[in-house]
Coordinates of C-alpha atoms in Angstrom, one line a residue:
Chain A
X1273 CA 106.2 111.0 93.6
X1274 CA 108.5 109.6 90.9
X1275 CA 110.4 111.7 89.2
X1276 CA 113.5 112.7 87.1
X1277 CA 116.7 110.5 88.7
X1278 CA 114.3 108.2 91.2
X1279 CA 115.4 105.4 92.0
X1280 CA 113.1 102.9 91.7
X1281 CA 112.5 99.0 92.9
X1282 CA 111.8 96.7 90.3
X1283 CA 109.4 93.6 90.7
X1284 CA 109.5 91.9 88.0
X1285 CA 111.4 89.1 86.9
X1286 CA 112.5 90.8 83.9
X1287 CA 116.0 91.2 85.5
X1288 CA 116.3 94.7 86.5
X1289 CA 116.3 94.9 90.2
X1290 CA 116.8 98.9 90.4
X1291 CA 116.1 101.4 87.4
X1292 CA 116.5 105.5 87.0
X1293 CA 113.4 107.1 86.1
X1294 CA 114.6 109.3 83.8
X1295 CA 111.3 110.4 81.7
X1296 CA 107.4 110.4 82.7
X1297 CA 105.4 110.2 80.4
X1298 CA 102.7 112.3 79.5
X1299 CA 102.6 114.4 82.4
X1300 CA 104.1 117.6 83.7
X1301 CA 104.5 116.3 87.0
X1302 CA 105.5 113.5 89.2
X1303 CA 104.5 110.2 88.7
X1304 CA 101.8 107.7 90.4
X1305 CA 100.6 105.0 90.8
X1306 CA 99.9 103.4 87.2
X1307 CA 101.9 106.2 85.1
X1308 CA 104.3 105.3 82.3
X1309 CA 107.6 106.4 82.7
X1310 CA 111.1 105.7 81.1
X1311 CA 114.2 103.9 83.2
X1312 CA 116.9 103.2 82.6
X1313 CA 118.4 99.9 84.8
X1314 CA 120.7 100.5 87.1
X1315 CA 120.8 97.3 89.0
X1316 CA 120.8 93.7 87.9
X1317 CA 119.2 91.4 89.6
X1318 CA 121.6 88.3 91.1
X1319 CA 120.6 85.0 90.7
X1320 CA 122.7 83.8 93.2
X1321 CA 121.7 81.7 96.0
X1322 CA 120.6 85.0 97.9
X1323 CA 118.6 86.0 95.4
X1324 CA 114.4 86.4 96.3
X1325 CA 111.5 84.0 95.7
X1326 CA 111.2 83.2 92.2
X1327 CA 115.1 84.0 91.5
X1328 CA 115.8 80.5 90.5
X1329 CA 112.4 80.4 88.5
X1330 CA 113.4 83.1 85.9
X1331 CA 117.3 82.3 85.0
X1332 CA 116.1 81.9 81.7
X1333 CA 114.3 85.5 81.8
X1334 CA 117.3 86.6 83.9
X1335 CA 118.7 88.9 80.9
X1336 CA 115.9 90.1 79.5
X1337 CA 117.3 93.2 80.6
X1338 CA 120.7 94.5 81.1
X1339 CA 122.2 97.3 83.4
X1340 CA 121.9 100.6 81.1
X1341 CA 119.0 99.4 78.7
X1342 CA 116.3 102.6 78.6
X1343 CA 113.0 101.0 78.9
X1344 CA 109.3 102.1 79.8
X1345 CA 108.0 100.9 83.0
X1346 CA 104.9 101.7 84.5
X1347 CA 104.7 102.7 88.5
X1348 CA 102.8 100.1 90.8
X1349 CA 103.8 101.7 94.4
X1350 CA 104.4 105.0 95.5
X1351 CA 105.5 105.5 98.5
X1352 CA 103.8 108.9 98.9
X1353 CA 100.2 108.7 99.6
X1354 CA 97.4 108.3 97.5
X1355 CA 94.1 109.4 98.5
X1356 CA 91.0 107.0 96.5
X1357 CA 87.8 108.4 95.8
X1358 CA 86.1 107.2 98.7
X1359 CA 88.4 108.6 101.2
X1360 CA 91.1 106.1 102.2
X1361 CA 95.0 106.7 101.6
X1362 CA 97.1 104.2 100.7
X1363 CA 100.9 104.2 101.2
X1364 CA 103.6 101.6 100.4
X1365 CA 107.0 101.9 101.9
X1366 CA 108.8 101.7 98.8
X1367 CA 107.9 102.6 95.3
X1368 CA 108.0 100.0 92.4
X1369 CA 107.5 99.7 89.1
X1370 CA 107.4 96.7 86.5
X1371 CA 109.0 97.2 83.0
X1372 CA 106.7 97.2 80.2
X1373 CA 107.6 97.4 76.5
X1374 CA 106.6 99.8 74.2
X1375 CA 103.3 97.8 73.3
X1376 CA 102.0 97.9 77.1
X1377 CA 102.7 94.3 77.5
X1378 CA 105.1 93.6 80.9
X1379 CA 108.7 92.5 79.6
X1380 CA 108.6 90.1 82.8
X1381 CA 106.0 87.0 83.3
X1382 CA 106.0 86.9 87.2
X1383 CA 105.8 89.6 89.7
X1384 CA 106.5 89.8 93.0
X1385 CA 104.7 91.8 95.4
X1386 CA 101.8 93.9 96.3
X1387 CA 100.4 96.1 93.6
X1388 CA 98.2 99.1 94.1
X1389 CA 94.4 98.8 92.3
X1390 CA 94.5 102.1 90.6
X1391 CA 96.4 99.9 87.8
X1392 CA 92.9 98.7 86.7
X1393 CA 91.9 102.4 86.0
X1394 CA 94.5 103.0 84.0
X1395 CA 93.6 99.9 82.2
X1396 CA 96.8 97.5 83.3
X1397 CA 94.5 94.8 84.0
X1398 CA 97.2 92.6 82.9
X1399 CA 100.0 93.8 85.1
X1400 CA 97.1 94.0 87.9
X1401 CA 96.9 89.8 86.7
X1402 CA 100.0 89.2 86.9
X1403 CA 100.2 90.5 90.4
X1404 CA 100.1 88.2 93.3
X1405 CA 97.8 90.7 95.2
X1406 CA 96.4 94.3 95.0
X1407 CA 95.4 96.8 97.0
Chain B
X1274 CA 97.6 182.0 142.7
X1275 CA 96.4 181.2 139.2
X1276 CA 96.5 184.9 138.3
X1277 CA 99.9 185.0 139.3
X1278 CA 100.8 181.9 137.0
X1279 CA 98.9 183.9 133.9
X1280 CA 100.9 186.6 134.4
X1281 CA 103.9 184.6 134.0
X1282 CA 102.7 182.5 131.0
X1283 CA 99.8 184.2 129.7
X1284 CA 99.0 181.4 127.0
X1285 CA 99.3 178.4 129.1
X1286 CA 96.1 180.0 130.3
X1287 CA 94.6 181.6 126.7
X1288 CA 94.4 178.5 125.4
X1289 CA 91.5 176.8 127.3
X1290 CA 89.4 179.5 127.5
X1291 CA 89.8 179.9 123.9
X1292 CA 88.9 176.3 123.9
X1293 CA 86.1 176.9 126.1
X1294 CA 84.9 180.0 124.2
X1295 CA 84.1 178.1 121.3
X1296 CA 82.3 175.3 122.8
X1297 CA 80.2 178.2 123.5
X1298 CA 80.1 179.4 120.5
X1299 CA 79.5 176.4 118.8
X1300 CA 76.7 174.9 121.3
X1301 CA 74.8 178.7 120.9
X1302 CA 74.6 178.2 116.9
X1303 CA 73.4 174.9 117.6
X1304 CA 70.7 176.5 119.4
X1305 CA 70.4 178.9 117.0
X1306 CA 69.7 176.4 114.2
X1307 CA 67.2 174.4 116.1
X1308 CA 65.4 177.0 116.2
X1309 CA 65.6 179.0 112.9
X1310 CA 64.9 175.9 111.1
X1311 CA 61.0 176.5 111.7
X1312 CA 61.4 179.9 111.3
X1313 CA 62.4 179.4 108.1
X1314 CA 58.8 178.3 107.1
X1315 CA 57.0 181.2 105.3
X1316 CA 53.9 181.3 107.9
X1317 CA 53.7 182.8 111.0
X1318 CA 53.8 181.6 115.0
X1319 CA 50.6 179.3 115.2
X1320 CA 51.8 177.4 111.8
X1321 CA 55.2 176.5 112.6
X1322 CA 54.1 175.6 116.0
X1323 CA 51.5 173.1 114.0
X1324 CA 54.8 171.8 111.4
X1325 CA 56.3 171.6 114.7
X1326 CA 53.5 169.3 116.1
X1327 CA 53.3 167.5 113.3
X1328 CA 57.0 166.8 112.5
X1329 CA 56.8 165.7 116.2
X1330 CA 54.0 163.4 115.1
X1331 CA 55.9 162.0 112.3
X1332 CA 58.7 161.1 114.2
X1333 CA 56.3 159.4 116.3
X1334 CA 54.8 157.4 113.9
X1335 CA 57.9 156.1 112.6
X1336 CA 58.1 152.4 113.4
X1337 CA 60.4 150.6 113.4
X1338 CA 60.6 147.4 112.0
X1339 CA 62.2 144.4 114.5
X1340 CA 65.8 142.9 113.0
X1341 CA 65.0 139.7 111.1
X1342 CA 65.8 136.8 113.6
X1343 CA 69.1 135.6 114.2
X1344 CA 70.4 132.9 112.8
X1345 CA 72.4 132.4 115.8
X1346 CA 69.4 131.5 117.9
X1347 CA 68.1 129.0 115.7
X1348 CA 71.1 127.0 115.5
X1349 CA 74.2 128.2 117.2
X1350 CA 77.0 125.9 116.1
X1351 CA 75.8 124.7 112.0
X1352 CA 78.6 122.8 111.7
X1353 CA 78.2 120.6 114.9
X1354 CA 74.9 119.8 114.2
X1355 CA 75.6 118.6 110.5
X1356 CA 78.2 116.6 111.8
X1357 CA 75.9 114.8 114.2
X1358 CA 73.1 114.7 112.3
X1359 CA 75.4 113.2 109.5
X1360 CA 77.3 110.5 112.0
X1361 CA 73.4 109.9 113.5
X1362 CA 73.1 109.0 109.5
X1363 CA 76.2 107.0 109.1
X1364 CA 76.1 105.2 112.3
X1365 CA 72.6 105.0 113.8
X1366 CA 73.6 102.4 116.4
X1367 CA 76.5 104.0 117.8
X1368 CA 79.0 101.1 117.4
X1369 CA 81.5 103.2 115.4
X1370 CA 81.5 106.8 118.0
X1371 CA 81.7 104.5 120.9
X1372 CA 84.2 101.9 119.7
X1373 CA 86.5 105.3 119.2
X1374 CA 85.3 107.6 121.7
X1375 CA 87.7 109.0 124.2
X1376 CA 85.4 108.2 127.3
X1377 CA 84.8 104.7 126.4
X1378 CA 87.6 102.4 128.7
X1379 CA 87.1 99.5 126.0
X1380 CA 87.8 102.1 122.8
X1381 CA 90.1 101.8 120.4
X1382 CA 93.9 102.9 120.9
X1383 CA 96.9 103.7 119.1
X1384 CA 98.9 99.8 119.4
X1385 CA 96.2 97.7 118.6
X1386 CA 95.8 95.5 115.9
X1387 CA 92.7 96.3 114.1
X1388 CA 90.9 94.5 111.3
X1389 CA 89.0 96.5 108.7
X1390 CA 86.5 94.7 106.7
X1391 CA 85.4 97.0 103.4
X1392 CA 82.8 96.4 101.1
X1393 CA 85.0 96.3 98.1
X1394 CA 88.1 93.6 98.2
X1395 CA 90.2 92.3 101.0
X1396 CA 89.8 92.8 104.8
X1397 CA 93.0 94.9 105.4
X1398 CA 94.6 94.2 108.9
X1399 CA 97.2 96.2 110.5
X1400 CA 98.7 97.8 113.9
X1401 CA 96.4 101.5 114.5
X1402 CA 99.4 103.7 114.6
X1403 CA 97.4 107.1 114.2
X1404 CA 93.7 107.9 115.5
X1405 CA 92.6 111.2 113.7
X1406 CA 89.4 112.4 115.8
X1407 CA 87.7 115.1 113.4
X1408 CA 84.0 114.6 113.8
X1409 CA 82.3 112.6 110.9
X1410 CA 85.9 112.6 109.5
X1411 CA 87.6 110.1 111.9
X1412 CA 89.6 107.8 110.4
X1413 CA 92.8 105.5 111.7
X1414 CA 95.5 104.9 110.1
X1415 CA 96.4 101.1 109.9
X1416 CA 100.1 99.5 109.2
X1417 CA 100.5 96.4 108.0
X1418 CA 102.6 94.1 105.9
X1419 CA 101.6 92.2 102.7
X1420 CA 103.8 90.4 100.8
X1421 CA 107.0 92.1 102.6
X1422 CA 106.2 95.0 101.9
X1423 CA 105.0 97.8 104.3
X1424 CA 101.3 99.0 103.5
X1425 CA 99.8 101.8 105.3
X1426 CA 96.0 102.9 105.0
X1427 CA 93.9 105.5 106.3
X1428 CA 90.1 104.6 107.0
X1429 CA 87.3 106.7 107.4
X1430 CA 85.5 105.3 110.5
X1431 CA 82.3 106.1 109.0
X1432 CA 82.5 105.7 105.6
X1433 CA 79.9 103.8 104.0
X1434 CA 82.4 101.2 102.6
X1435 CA 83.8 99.9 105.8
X1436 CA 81.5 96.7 106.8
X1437 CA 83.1 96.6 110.0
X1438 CA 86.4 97.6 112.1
X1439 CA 87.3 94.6 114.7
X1440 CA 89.9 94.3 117.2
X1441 CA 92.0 91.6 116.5
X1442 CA 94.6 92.1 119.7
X1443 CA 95.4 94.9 122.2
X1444 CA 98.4 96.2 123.0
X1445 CA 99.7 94.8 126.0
X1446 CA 101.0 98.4 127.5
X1447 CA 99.6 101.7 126.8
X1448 CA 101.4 103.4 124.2
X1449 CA 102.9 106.6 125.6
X1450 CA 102.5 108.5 122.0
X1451 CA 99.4 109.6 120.2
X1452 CA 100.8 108.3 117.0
X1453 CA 103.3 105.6 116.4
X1454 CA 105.2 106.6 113.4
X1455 CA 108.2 105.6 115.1
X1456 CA 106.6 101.5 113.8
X1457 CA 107.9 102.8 110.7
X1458 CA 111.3 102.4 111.4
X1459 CA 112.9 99.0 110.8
X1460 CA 114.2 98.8 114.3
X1461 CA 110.4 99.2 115.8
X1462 CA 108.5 97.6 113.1
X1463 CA 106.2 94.6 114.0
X1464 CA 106.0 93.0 110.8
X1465 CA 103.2 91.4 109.3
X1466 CA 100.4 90.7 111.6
X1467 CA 99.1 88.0 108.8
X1468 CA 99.4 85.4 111.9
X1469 CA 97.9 87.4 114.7
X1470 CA 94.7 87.8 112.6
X1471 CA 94.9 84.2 111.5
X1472 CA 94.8 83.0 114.9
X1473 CA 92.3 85.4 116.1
X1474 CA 89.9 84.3 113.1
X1475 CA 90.6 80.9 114.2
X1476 CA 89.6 81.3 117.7
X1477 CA 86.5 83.6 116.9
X1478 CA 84.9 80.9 114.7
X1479 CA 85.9 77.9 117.5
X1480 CA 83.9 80.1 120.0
X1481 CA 81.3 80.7 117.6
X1482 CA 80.9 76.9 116.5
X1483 CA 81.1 75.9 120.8
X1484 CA 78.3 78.7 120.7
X1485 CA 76.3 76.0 118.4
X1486 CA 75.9 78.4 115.7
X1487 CA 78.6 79.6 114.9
X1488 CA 78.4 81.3 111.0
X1489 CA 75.1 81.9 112.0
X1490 CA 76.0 84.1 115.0
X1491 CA 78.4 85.8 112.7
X1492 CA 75.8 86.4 109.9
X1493 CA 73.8 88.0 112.5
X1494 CA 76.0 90.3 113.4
X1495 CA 76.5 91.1 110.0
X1496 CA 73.2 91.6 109.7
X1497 CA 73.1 93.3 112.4
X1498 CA 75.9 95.9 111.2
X1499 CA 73.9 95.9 107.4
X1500 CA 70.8 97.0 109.6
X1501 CA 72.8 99.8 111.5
X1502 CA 74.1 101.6 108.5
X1503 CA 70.6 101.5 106.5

C-alpha cells in the first residue's frame, strides 16, 4: 500500500537508498507490487565501509541520483499482502521499489534483493532479470 | 359476599358480565350463520340437506397433496459434504488432512519448519507461524527469509499447485500460541532457515542413497504424490 508521503527502500544501485512516493501513477489508489510511481530521494546511499553488498561495486553509479531528484520508480515489495490467483499471499516485510526512468528502463544495473513475480505481469521482465531472485 | 362488593363498586363487577354477554352474543350469531347459510338456498328441507351432503362430500374429497420432500433429508449439511467431497477430490490419499489434522500426534504445528514444494518456481521454506483450519480452505502461513529480507506466504494445503508440504525440523517445545506473529518481531525472529533445509536435504538424500536407491525412492514418492492428486 504505497502511497502519497511513503517512505520507501530502494534496491538498486542507482544511489538512492530511501525515496518519498509522492505520485502513483495511473491509479486512484495505492500502489502494488509492479505500479509506477514518482519519488522523490530522500536518502543517499553511503559508500562507506558500512555500506551493503555491492556498495563498493557501484561508486561509479553512486550519483546517478542525488537527494531531492523526482524520479519514477516502480514498486517491487509491498509489505501488505498480496493475494495471487491461485490462492497464496505473499508478504515482504518492507516495501521496495527500483528507480526507473521515464523510458521504463531501471536507472540502476544491479539489484539487491528479493523481487515479487507479479513484475512479469506487468511486463518488467527486465527489472524481474535484473533481480537476484523472485517470488 | 360478592353482592356486597357490587354494591360498593357496581362496575368492577358490570364489566365481565358485559364481557361475558357478548361472548354469548357473538358465539349465538355464529350459530346463527352456520345455519342460515343453507337456508339461504332457494329449495326447501330435503335439498339443502342434499347441498349439505354433498358440500360434506366435497370436503371429503379434497385431497391433499403431500409437501414436496425436504431438502433437509436428503442432505442435511450441503456445505460439509461439498467440502469433503471436494478435499476427497484434491487429496484422495489422505496425506494432506492427516499431516494437519488435530487428532493426528505426528501433525503439523505452529513452530515447525516446513518446506513447500509448488508446481510453479522455487520450493519456499519457512517457520509455520499460523495454521488456518477452514475445511478445503486450509492453508499455513510460512515465514521465511530470502535474501535478508522477511518473506511471508500463505499456502493452501490443498491447492492443486502445491507438489508437496515436508517437515524439515520440529520445534523442540510446544508452542504455547496458536499463531506466532510475535516471529515477526526482530527480537524473536529466527532468521533464514536457508541452512536448516540445506542440511535436512542433505541428510534426506544420504539416507536415500544408504537406502541403495536413493533418487529413485524419491521419484517414487513423487510419483506416488502425482498419483494421489489425479
Amino acid at each position: 500500500m504505497i502511497q502519497l508521503k511513503t517512505m520507501v527502500n530502494c534496491i538498486d544501485n542507482s544511489g538512492a537508498a530511501i525515496v518519498e512516493c509522492v505520485k502513483v501513477l495511473k491509479q486512484k489508489r495505492h500502489a502494488r507490487i509492479g505500479d509506477r510511481i514518482i519519488a522523490v530521494v530522500q536518502k543517499q546511499r553511503s559508500f562507506g565501509p558500512e555500506s551493503g553488498p555491492g556498495g563498493s561495486v557501484s561508486i561509479a553509479a553512486a550519483n546517478k541520483v542525488r537527494r531531492g531528484d523526482i524520479r519514477h520508480a516502480v514498486v517491487v515489495r509491498t509489505a501488505k499482502k498480496y493475494q495471487r490467483p491461485d490462492g497464496s499471499v505473499v508478504r515482504f516485510d518492507d516495501n521496495a521499489c527500483v528507480l526507473i526512468n521515464k523510458n521504463g528502463e531501471p536507472i540502476g544495473s544491479r539489484l539487491n534483493g528479493i523481487v515479487g513475480s507479479e513484475l512479469r505481469n506487468k511486463q518488467w521482465s527486465k527489472i524481474l532479470s535484473l533481480a537476484p531472485m523472485h517470488l | 359476599m360478592a353482592s356486597n362488593l357490587c354494591a360498593i363498586r357496581p362496575l368492577a363487577r358490570l364489566k365481565p358480565l358485559i364481557r361475558h354477554q357478548r361472548c354469548i352474543k357473538l358465539r349465538q350469531r355464529a350459530y346463527a350463520t352456520q345455519q342460515t347459510i343453507p337456508n339461504q338456498g332457494q329449495p326447501p328441507p330435503p335439498p339443502q340437506a342434499a347441498t349439505l351432503e354433498k358440500a360434506h362430500h366435497s370436503m371429503r374429497r379434497i385431497t391433499l397433496k403431500p409437501p414436496p420432500p425436504a431438502m433437509y433429508n436428503k442432505c442435511p449439511s450441503p456445505v460439509e459434504t461439498f467440502e469433503a467431497s471436494q478435499i476427497a477430490a484434491l487429496d484422495p490419499i489422505g496425506s494432506r488432512t492427516k499431516l494437519f489434522s488435530r487428532s493426528n500426534p505426528d501433525a503439523v504445528k505452529v513452530g515447525d519448519i516446513l518446506l513447500v514444494r509448488t508446481r510453479s518456481g522455487d520450493p519456499f521454506a519457512g517457520v509455520c507461524i499460523n495454521i488456518r483450519r477452514q475445511g478445503v480452505d486450509t492453508a499455513i502461513l510460512l515465514r521465511g527469509q530470502l535474501t535478508r529480507v522477511g518473506v511471508e506466504m500463505w499456502y493452501k494445503i490443498y491447492s492443486p499447485n502445491v507438489e508437496g508440504i515436508e517437515v524439515v525440523q520440529r520445534r523442540a517445545k510446544r508452542a504455547r500460541r496458536a499463531r506466532l506473529y510475535y516471529m515477526r518481531k526482530p527480537k524473536h525472529d529466527i532468521g533464514s532457515v536457508e541452512n536448516i533445509v540445506r542440511q535436512y536435504q542433505r541428510q534426506k538424500a544420504a539416507l536415500g542413497s544408504s537406502d541403495v536407491k536413493g533418487r529413485d525412492a524419491n521419484a517414487h514418492k513423487k510419483k506416488n504424490n502425482k498419483r494421489g492428486r489425479n
